[in-house]
mmCIF file of C-alpha atoms and ligand atoms in Angstrom:
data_model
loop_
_atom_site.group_PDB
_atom_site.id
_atom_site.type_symbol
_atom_site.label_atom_id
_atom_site.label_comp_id
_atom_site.label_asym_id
_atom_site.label_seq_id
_atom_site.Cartn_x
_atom_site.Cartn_y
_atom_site.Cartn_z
ATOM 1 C CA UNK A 24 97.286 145.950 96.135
ATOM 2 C CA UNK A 25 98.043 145.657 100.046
ATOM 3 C CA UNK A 26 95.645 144.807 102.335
ATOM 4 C CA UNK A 27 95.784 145.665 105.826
ATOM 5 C CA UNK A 28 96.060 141.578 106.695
ATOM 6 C CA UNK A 29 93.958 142.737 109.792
ATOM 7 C CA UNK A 30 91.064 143.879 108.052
ATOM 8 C CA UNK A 31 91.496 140.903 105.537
ATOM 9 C CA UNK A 32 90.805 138.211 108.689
ATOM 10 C CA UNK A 33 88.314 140.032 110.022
ATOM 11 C CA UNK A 34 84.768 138.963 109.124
ATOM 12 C CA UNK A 35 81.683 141.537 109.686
ATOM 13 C CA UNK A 36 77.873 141.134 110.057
ATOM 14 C CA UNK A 37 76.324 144.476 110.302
ATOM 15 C CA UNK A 38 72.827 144.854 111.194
ATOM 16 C CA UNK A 39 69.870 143.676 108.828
ATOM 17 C CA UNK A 40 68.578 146.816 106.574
ATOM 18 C CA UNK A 41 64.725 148.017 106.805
ATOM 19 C CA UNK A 42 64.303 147.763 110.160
ATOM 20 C CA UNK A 43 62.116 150.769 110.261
ATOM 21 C CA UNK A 44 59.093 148.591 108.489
ATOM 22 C CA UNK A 45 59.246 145.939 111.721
ATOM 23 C CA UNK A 46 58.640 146.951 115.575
ATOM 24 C CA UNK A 47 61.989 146.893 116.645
ATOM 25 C CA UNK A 48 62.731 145.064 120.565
ATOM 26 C CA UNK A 49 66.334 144.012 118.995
ATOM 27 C CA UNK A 50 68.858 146.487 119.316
ATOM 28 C CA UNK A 51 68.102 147.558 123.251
ATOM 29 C CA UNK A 52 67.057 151.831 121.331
ATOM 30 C CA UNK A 53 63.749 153.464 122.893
ATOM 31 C CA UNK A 54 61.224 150.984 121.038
ATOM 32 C CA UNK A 55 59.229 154.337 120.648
ATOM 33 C CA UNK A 56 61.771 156.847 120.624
ATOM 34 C CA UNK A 57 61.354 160.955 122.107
ATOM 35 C CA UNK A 58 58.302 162.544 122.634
ATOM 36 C CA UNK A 59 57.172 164.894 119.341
ATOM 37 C CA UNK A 60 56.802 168.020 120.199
ATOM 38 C CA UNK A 61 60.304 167.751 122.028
ATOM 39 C CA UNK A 62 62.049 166.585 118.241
ATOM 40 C CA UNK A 63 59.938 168.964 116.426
ATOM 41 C CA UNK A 64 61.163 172.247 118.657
ATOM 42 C CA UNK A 65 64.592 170.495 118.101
ATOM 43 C CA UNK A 66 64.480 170.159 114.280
ATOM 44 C CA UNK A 67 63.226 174.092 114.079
ATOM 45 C CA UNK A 68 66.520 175.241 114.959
ATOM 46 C CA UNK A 69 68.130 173.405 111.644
ATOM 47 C CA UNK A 70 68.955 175.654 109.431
ATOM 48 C CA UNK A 71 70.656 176.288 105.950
ATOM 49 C CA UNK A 72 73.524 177.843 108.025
ATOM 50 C CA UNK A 73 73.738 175.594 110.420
ATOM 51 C CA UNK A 74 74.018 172.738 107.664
ATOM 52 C CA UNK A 75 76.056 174.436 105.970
ATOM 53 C CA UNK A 76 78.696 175.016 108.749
ATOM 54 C CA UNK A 77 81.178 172.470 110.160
ATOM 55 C CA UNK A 78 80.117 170.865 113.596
ATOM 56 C CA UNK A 79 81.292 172.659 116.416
ATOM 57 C CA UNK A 80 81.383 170.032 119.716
ATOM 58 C CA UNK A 81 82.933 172.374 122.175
ATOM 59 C CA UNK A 82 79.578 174.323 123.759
ATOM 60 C CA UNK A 83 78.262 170.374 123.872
ATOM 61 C CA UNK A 84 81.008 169.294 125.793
ATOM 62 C CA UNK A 85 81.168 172.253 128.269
ATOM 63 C CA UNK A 86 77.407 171.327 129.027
ATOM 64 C CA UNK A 87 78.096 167.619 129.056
ATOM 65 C CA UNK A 88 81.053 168.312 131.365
ATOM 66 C CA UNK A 89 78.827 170.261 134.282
ATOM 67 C CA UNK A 90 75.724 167.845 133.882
ATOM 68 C CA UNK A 91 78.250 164.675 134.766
ATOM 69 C CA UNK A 92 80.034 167.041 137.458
ATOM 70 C CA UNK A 93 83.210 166.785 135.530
ATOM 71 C CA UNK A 94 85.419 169.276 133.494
ATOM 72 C CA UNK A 95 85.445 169.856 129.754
ATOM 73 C CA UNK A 96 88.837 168.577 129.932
ATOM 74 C CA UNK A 97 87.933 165.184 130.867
ATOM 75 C CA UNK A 98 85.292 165.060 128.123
ATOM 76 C CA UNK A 99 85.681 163.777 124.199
ATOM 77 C CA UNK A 100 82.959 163.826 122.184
ATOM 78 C CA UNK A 101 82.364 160.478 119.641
ATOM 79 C CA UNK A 102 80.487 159.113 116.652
ATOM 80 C CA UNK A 103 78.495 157.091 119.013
ATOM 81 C CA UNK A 104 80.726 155.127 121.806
ATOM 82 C CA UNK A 105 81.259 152.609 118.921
ATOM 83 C CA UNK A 106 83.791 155.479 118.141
ATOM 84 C CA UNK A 107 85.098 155.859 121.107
ATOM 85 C CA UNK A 108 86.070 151.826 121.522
ATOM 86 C CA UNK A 109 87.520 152.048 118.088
ATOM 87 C CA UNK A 110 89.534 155.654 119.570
ATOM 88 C CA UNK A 111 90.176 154.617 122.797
ATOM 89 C CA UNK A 112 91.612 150.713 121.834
ATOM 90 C CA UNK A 113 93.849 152.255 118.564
ATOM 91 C CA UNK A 114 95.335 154.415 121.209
ATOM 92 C CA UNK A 115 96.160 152.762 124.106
ATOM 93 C CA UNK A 116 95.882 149.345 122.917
ATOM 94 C CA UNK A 117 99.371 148.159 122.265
ATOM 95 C CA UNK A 118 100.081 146.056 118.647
ATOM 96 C CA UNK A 119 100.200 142.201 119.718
ATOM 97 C CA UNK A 120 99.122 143.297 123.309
ATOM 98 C CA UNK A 121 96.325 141.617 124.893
ATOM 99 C CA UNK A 122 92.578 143.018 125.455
ATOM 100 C CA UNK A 123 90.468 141.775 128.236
ATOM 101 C CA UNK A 124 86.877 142.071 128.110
ATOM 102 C CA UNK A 125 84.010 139.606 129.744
ATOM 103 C CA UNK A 126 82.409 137.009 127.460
ATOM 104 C CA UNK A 127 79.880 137.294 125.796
ATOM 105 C CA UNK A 128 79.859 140.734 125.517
ATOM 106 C CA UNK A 129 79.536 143.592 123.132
ATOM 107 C CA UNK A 130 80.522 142.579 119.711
ATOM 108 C CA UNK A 131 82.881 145.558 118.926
ATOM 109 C CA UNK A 132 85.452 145.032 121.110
ATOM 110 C CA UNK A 133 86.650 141.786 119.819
ATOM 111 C CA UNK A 134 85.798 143.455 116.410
ATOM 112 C CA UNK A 135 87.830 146.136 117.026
ATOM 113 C CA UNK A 136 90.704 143.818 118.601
ATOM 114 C CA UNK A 137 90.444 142.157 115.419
ATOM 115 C CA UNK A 138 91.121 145.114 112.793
ATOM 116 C CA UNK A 139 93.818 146.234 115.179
ATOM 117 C CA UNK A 140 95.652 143.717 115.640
ATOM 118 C CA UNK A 141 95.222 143.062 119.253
ATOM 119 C CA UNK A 142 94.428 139.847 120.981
ATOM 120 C CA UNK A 143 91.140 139.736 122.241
ATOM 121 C CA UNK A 144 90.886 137.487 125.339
ATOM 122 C CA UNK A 145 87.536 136.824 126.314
ATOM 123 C CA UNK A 146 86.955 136.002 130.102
ATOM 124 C CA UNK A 147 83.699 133.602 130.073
ATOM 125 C CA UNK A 148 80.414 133.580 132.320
ATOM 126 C CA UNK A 149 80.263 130.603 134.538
ATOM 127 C CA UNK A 150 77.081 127.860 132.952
ATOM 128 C CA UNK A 151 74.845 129.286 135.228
ATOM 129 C CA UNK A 152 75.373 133.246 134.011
ATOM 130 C CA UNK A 153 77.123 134.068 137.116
ATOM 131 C CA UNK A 154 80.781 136.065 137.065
ATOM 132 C CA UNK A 155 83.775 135.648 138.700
ATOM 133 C CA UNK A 156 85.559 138.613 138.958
ATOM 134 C CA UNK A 157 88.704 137.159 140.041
ATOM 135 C CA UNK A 158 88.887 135.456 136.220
ATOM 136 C CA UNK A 159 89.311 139.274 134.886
ATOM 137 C CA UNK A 160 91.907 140.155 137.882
ATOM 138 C CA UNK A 161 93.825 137.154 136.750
ATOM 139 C CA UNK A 162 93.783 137.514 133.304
ATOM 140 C CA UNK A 163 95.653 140.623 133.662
ATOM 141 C CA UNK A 164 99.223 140.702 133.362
ATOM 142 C CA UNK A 165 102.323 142.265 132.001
ATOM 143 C CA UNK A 166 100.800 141.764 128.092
ATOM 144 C CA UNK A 167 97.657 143.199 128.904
ATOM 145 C CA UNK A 168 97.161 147.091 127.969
ATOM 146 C CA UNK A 169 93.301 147.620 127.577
ATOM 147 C CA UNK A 170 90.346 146.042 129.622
ATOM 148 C CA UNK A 171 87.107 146.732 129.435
ATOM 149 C CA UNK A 172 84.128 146.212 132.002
ATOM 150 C CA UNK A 173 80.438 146.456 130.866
ATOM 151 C CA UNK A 174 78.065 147.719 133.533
ATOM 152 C CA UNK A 175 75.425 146.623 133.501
ATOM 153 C CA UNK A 176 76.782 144.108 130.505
ATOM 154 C CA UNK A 177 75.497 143.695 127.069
ATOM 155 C CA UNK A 178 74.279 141.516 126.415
ATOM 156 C CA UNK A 179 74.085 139.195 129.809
ATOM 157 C CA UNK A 180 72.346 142.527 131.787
ATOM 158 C CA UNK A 181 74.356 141.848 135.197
ATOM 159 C CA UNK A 182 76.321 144.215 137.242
ATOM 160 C CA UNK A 183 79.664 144.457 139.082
ATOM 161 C CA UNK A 184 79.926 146.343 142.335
ATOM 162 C CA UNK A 185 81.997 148.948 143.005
ATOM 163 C CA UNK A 186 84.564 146.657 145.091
ATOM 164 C CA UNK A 187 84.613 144.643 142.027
ATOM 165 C CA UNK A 188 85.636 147.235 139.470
ATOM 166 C CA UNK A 189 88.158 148.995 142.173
ATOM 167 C CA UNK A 190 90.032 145.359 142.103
ATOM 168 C CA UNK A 191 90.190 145.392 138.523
ATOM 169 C CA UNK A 192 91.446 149.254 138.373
ATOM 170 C CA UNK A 193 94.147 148.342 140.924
ATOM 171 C CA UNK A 194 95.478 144.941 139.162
ATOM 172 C CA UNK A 195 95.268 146.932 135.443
ATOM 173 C CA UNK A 196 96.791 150.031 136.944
ATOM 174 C CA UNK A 197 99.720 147.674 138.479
ATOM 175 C CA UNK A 198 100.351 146.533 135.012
ATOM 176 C CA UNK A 199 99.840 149.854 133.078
ATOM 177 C CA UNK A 200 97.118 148.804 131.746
ATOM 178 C CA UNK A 201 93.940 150.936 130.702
ATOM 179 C CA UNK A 202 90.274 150.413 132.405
ATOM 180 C CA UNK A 203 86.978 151.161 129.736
ATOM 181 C CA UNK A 204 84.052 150.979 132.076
ATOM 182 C CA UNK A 205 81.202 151.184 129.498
ATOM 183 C CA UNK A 206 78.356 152.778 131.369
ATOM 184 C CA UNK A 207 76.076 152.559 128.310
ATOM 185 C CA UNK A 208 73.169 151.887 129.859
ATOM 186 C CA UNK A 209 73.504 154.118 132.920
ATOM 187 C CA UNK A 210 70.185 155.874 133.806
ATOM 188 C CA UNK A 211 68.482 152.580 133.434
ATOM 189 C CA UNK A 212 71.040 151.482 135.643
ATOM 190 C CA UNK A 213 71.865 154.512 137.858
ATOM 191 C CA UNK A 214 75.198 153.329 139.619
ATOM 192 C CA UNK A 215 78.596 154.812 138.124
ATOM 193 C CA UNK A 216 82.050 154.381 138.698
ATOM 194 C CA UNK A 217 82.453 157.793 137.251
ATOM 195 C CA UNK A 218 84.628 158.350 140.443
ATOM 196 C CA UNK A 219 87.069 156.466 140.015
ATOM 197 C CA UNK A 220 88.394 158.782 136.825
ATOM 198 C CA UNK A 221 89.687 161.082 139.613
ATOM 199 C CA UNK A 222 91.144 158.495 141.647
ATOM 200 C CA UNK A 223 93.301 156.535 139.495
ATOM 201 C CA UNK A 224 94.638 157.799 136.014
ATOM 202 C CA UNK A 225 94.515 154.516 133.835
ATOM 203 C CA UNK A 226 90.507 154.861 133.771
ATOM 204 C CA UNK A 227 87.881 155.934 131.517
ATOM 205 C CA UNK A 228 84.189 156.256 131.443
ATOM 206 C CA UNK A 229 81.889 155.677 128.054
ATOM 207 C CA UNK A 230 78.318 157.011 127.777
ATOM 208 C CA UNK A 231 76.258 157.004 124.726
ATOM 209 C CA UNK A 232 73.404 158.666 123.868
ATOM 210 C CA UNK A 233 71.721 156.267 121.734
ATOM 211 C CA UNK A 234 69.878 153.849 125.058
ATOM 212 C CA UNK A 235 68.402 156.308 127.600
ATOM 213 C CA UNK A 236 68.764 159.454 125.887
ATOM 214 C CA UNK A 237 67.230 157.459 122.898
ATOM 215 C CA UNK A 238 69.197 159.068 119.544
ATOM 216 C CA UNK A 239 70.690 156.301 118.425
ATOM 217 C CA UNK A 240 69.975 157.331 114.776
ATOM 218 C CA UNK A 241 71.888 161.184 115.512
ATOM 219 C CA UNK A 242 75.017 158.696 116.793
ATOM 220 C CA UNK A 243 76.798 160.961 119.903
ATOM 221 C CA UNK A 244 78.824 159.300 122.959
ATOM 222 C CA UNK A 245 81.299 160.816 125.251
ATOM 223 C CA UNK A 246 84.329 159.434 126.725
ATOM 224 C CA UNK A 247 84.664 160.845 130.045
ATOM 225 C CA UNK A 248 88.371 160.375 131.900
ATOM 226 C CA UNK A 249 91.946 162.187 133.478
ATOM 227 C CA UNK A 250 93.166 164.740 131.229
ATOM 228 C CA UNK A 251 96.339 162.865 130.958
ATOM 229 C CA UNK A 252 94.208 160.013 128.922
ATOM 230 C CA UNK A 253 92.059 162.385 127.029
ATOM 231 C CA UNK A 254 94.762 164.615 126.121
ATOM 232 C CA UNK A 255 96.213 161.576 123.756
ATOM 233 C CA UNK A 256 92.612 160.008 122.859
ATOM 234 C CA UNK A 257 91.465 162.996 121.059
ATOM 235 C CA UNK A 258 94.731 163.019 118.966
ATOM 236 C CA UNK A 259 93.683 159.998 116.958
ATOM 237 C CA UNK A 260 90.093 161.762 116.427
ATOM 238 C CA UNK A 261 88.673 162.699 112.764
ATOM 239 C CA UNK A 262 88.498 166.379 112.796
ATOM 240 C CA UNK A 263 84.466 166.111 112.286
ATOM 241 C CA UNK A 264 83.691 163.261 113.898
ATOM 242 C CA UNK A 265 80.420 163.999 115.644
ATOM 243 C CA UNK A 266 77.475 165.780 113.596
ATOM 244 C CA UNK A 267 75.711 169.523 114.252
ATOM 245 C CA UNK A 268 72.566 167.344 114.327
ATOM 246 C CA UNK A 269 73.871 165.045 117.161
ATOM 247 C CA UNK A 270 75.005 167.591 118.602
ATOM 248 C CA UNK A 271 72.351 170.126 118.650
ATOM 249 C CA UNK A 272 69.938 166.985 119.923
ATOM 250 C CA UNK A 273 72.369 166.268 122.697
ATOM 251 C CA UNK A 274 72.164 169.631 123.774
ATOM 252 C CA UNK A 275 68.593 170.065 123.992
ATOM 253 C CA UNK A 276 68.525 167.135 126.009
ATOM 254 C CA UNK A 277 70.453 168.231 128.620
ATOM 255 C CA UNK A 278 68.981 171.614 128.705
ATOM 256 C CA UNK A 279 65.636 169.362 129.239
ATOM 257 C CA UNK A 280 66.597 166.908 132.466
ATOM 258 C CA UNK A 281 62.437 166.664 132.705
ATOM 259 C CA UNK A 282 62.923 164.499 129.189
ATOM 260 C CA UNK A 283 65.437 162.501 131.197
ATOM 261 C CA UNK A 284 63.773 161.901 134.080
ATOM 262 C CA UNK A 285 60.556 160.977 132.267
ATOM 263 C CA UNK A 286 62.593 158.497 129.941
ATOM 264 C CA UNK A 287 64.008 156.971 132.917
ATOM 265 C CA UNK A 288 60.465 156.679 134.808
ATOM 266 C CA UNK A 289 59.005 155.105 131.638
ATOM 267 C CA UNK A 290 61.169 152.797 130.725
ATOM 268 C CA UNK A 291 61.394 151.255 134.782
ATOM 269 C CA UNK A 292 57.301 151.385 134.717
ATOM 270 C CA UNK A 293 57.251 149.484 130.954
ATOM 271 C CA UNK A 294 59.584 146.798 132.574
ATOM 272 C CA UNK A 295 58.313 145.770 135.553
ATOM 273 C CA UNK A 296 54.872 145.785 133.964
ATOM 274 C CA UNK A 297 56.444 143.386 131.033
ATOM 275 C CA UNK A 298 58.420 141.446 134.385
ATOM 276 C CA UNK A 299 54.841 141.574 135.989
ATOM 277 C CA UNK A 300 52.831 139.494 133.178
ATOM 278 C CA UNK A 301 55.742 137.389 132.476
ATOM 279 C CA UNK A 302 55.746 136.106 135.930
ATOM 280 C CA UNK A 303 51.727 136.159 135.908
ATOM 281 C CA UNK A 304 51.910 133.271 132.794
ATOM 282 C CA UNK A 305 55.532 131.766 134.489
ATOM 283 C CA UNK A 306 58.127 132.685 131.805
ATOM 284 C CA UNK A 307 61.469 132.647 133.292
ATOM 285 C CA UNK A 308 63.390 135.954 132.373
ATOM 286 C CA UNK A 309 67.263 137.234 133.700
ATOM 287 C CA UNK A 310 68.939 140.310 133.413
ATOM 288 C CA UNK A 311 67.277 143.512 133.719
ATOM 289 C CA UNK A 312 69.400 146.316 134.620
ATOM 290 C CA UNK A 313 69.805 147.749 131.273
ATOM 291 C CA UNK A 314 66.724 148.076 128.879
ATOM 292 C CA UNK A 315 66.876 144.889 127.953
ATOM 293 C CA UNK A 316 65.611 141.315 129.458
ATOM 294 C CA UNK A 317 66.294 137.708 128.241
ATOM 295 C CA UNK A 318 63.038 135.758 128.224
ATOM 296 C CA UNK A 319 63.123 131.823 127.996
ATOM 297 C CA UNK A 320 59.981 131.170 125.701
ATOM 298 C CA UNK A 321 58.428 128.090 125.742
ATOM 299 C CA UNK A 322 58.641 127.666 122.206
ATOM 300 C CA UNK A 323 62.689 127.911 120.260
ATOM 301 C CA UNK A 324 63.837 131.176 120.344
ATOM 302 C CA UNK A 325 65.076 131.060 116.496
ATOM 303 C CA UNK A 326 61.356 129.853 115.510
ATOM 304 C CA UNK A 327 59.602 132.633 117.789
ATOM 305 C CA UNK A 328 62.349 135.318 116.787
ATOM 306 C CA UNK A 329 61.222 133.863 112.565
ATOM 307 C CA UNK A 330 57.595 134.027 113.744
ATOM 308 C CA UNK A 331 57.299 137.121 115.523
ATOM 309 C CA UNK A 332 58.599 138.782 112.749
ATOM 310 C CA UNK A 333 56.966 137.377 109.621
ATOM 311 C CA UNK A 334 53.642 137.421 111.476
ATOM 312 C CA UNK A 335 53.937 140.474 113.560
ATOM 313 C CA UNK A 336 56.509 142.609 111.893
ATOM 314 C CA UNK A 337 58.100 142.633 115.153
ATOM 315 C CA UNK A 338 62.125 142.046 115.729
ATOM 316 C CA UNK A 339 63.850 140.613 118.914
ATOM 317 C CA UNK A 340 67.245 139.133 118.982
ATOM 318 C CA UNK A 341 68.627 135.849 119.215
ATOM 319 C CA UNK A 342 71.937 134.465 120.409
ATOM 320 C CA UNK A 343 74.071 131.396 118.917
ATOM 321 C CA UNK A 344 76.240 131.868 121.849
ATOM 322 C CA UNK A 345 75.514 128.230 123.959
ATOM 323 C CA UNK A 346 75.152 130.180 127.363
ATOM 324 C CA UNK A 347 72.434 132.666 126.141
ATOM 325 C CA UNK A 348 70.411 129.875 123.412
ATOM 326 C CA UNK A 349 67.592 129.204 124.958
ATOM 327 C CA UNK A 350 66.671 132.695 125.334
ATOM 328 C CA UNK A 351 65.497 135.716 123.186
ATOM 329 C CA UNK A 352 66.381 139.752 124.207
ATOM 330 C CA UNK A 353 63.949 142.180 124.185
ATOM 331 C CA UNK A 354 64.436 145.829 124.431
ATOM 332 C CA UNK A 355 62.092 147.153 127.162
ATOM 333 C CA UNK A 356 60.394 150.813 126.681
ATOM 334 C CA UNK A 357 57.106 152.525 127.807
ATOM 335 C CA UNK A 358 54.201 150.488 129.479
ATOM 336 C CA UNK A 359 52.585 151.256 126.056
ATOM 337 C CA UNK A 360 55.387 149.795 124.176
ATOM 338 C CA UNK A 361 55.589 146.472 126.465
ATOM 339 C CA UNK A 362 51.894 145.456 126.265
ATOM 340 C CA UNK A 363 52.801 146.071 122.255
ATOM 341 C CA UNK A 364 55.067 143.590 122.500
ATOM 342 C CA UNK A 365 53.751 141.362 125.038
ATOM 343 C CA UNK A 366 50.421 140.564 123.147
ATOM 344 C CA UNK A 367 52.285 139.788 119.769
ATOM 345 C CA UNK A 368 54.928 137.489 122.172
ATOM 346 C CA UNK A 369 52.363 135.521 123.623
ATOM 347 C CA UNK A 370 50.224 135.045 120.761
ATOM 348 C CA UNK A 371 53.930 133.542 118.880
ATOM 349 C CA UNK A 372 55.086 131.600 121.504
ATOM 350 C CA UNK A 373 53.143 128.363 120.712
ATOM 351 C CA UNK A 374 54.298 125.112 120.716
HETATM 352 C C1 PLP B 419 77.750 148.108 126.013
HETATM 353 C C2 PLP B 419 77.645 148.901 124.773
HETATM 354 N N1 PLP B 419 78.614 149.792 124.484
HETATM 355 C C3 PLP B 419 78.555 150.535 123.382
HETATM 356 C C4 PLP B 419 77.499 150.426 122.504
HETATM 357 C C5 PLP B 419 77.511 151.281 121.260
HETATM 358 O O1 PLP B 419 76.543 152.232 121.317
HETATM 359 P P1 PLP B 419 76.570 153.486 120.318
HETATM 360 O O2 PLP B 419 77.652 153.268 119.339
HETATM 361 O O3 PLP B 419 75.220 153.521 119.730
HETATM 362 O O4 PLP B 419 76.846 154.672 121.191
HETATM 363 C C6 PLP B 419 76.476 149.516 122.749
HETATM 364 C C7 PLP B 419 75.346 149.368 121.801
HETATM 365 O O5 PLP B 419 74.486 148.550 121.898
HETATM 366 C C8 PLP B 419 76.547 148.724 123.914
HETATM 367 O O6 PLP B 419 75.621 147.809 124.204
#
């Protein structure tokens, strides 16, 4: 039997099962998720017909297009933006070509390099967490046709500035090389390089809706670029590839920017309450821009992460990665949600 030799060297951890019986701080999703009544006027609208009939993205899209200020043209709907990495690099990333992403950074595009054959080059953080940009800009050449720039990244939760990204465009575009800028945690982190999609025409914008928008269970991102690019990304696209469910939830959303706006205010409240008593008991923390902070505990992370769950039912994530061992990520929500956390943290955190 063949076996794409790809998929056959390409080894996969997917996340742990049950998750809904522990608090979870682990996965940067709303720790609490959207407010009741909003979901329960939502789920009213699901009927037998509408489960019965295929999903239909395009009145999503045409809303999604005018909230971002873009047109529906520029805008392709995914199963999550997991999809769209998996889209946008079988597309435009060429076989044997390389892919240039920061490191560490979010797991799927080396994955995803992986299954497709493409060689993954991973530009590293400096020791002390800082970034050179000029390591991406020069680890683009000729071979290189995708890279991709978190902002803020996942999981070290810095930014890059526009001047930064605009370099990286330019030295890509000079190559013919395409630009991801993965803007999945934008609203926590309100700067976007959405303009540069109408400047140059080797760029693309993902959003998700599983962070701010907090449906990470419904799965629904959006790839946002030049209708030259999005004209060949949705070619590759399963016919069905985002749900009615998804879809109907990212609709209500956006006809409700009070939920937004309220999500946003929360979550910045929660975290620099949970920054607040950190600094009040002199934990060092880093990162911050997404909703997500790395806390040094005085204790090992790997013990705390064991404890805090088998004592507390409560999940936070751990890296092996050498630059990020010392610390433990926690997903930051409501002020509610962080003083949840915070008491079970410092009760675990002995040593
Ligand atoms: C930077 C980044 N991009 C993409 C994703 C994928 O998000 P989803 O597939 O839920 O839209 C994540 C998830 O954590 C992420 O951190």
């Amino acid at each position: 039997m063949y076996i794409n030799p790809h998929f056959a060297a390409t080894e996969r951890v997917f996340p742990e099962q049950g998750r809904y019986a522990y608090s979870r701080y682990d996965m940067n999703e709303n720790p609490e998720g959207l407010p009741e009544d909003f979901v329960e006027s939502v789920k009213n609208k699901i009927t037998p017909e509408f489960l019965a009939t295929y999903p239909e993205p395009g009145r999503f899209a045409e809303k999604y297009a005018r909230f971002v200020g873009v047109e529906p043209a520029n805008i392709m709907t995914t199963n999550g933006s997991d999809m769209a990495i998996r889209y946008l690099l079988e597309t435009f990333g060429e076989p044997g070509s390389d892919v240039v992403t920061v490191a560490p950074s979010f797991e799927m595009y080396r994955i995803n390099c992986s299954l497709l054959g493409l060689n993954h080059v991973p530009v590293s953080y400096n020791d002390d967490l800082s970034f050179d940009t000029q390591k991406i800009v020069e680890a683009i050449h000729s071979g290189v046709s995708v890279v991709s720039v978190l902002n803020p990244n996942n999981p070290i939760g810095n930014v890059f500035s526009a001047d930064e990204v605009e370099t990286i465009i330019r030295k890509a575009n000079s190559v013919g090389a395409l630009v991801i800028l993965d803007e999945a945690y934008h609203y926590f982190h309100d700067v976007t390089f959405l303009p540069f999609i109408k400047k140059y025409d080797n760029v693309v914008v993902l959003r998700t809706f599983s962070k701010c928008f907090s449906i990470a269970g419904c799965r629904l991102g959006v790839i946002i670029g030049p209708e030259s690019i999005m004209r060949m990304a949705v070619r590759g696209r399963l016919t069905f590839d985002v749900n009615s469910i998804a879809l109907l939830f990212g609709e209500a959303l956006l006809d409700a920017p009070h939920i937004l706006e309220r999500l946003i205010a929360m979550e910045k409240e929660g975290k620099a309450y949970l920054i607040s008593e950190l600094e009040e008991k002199g934990y060092s923390y880093m990162g911050g821009a997404g909703n997500y902070i790395f806390i040094q505990p005085k204790t090992s992370p790997k013990e705390l992460e064991q404890r805090l769950k088998d004592e507390h039912k409560m999940l936070v994530k751990t890296f092996g990665h050498p630059l990020l061992s010392k610390y433990v990520r926690v997903s930051t929500g409501s002020v509610t949600s962080m003083d949840f956390f915070l008491k079970a943290f410092f009760a675990a955190d002995i040593f």
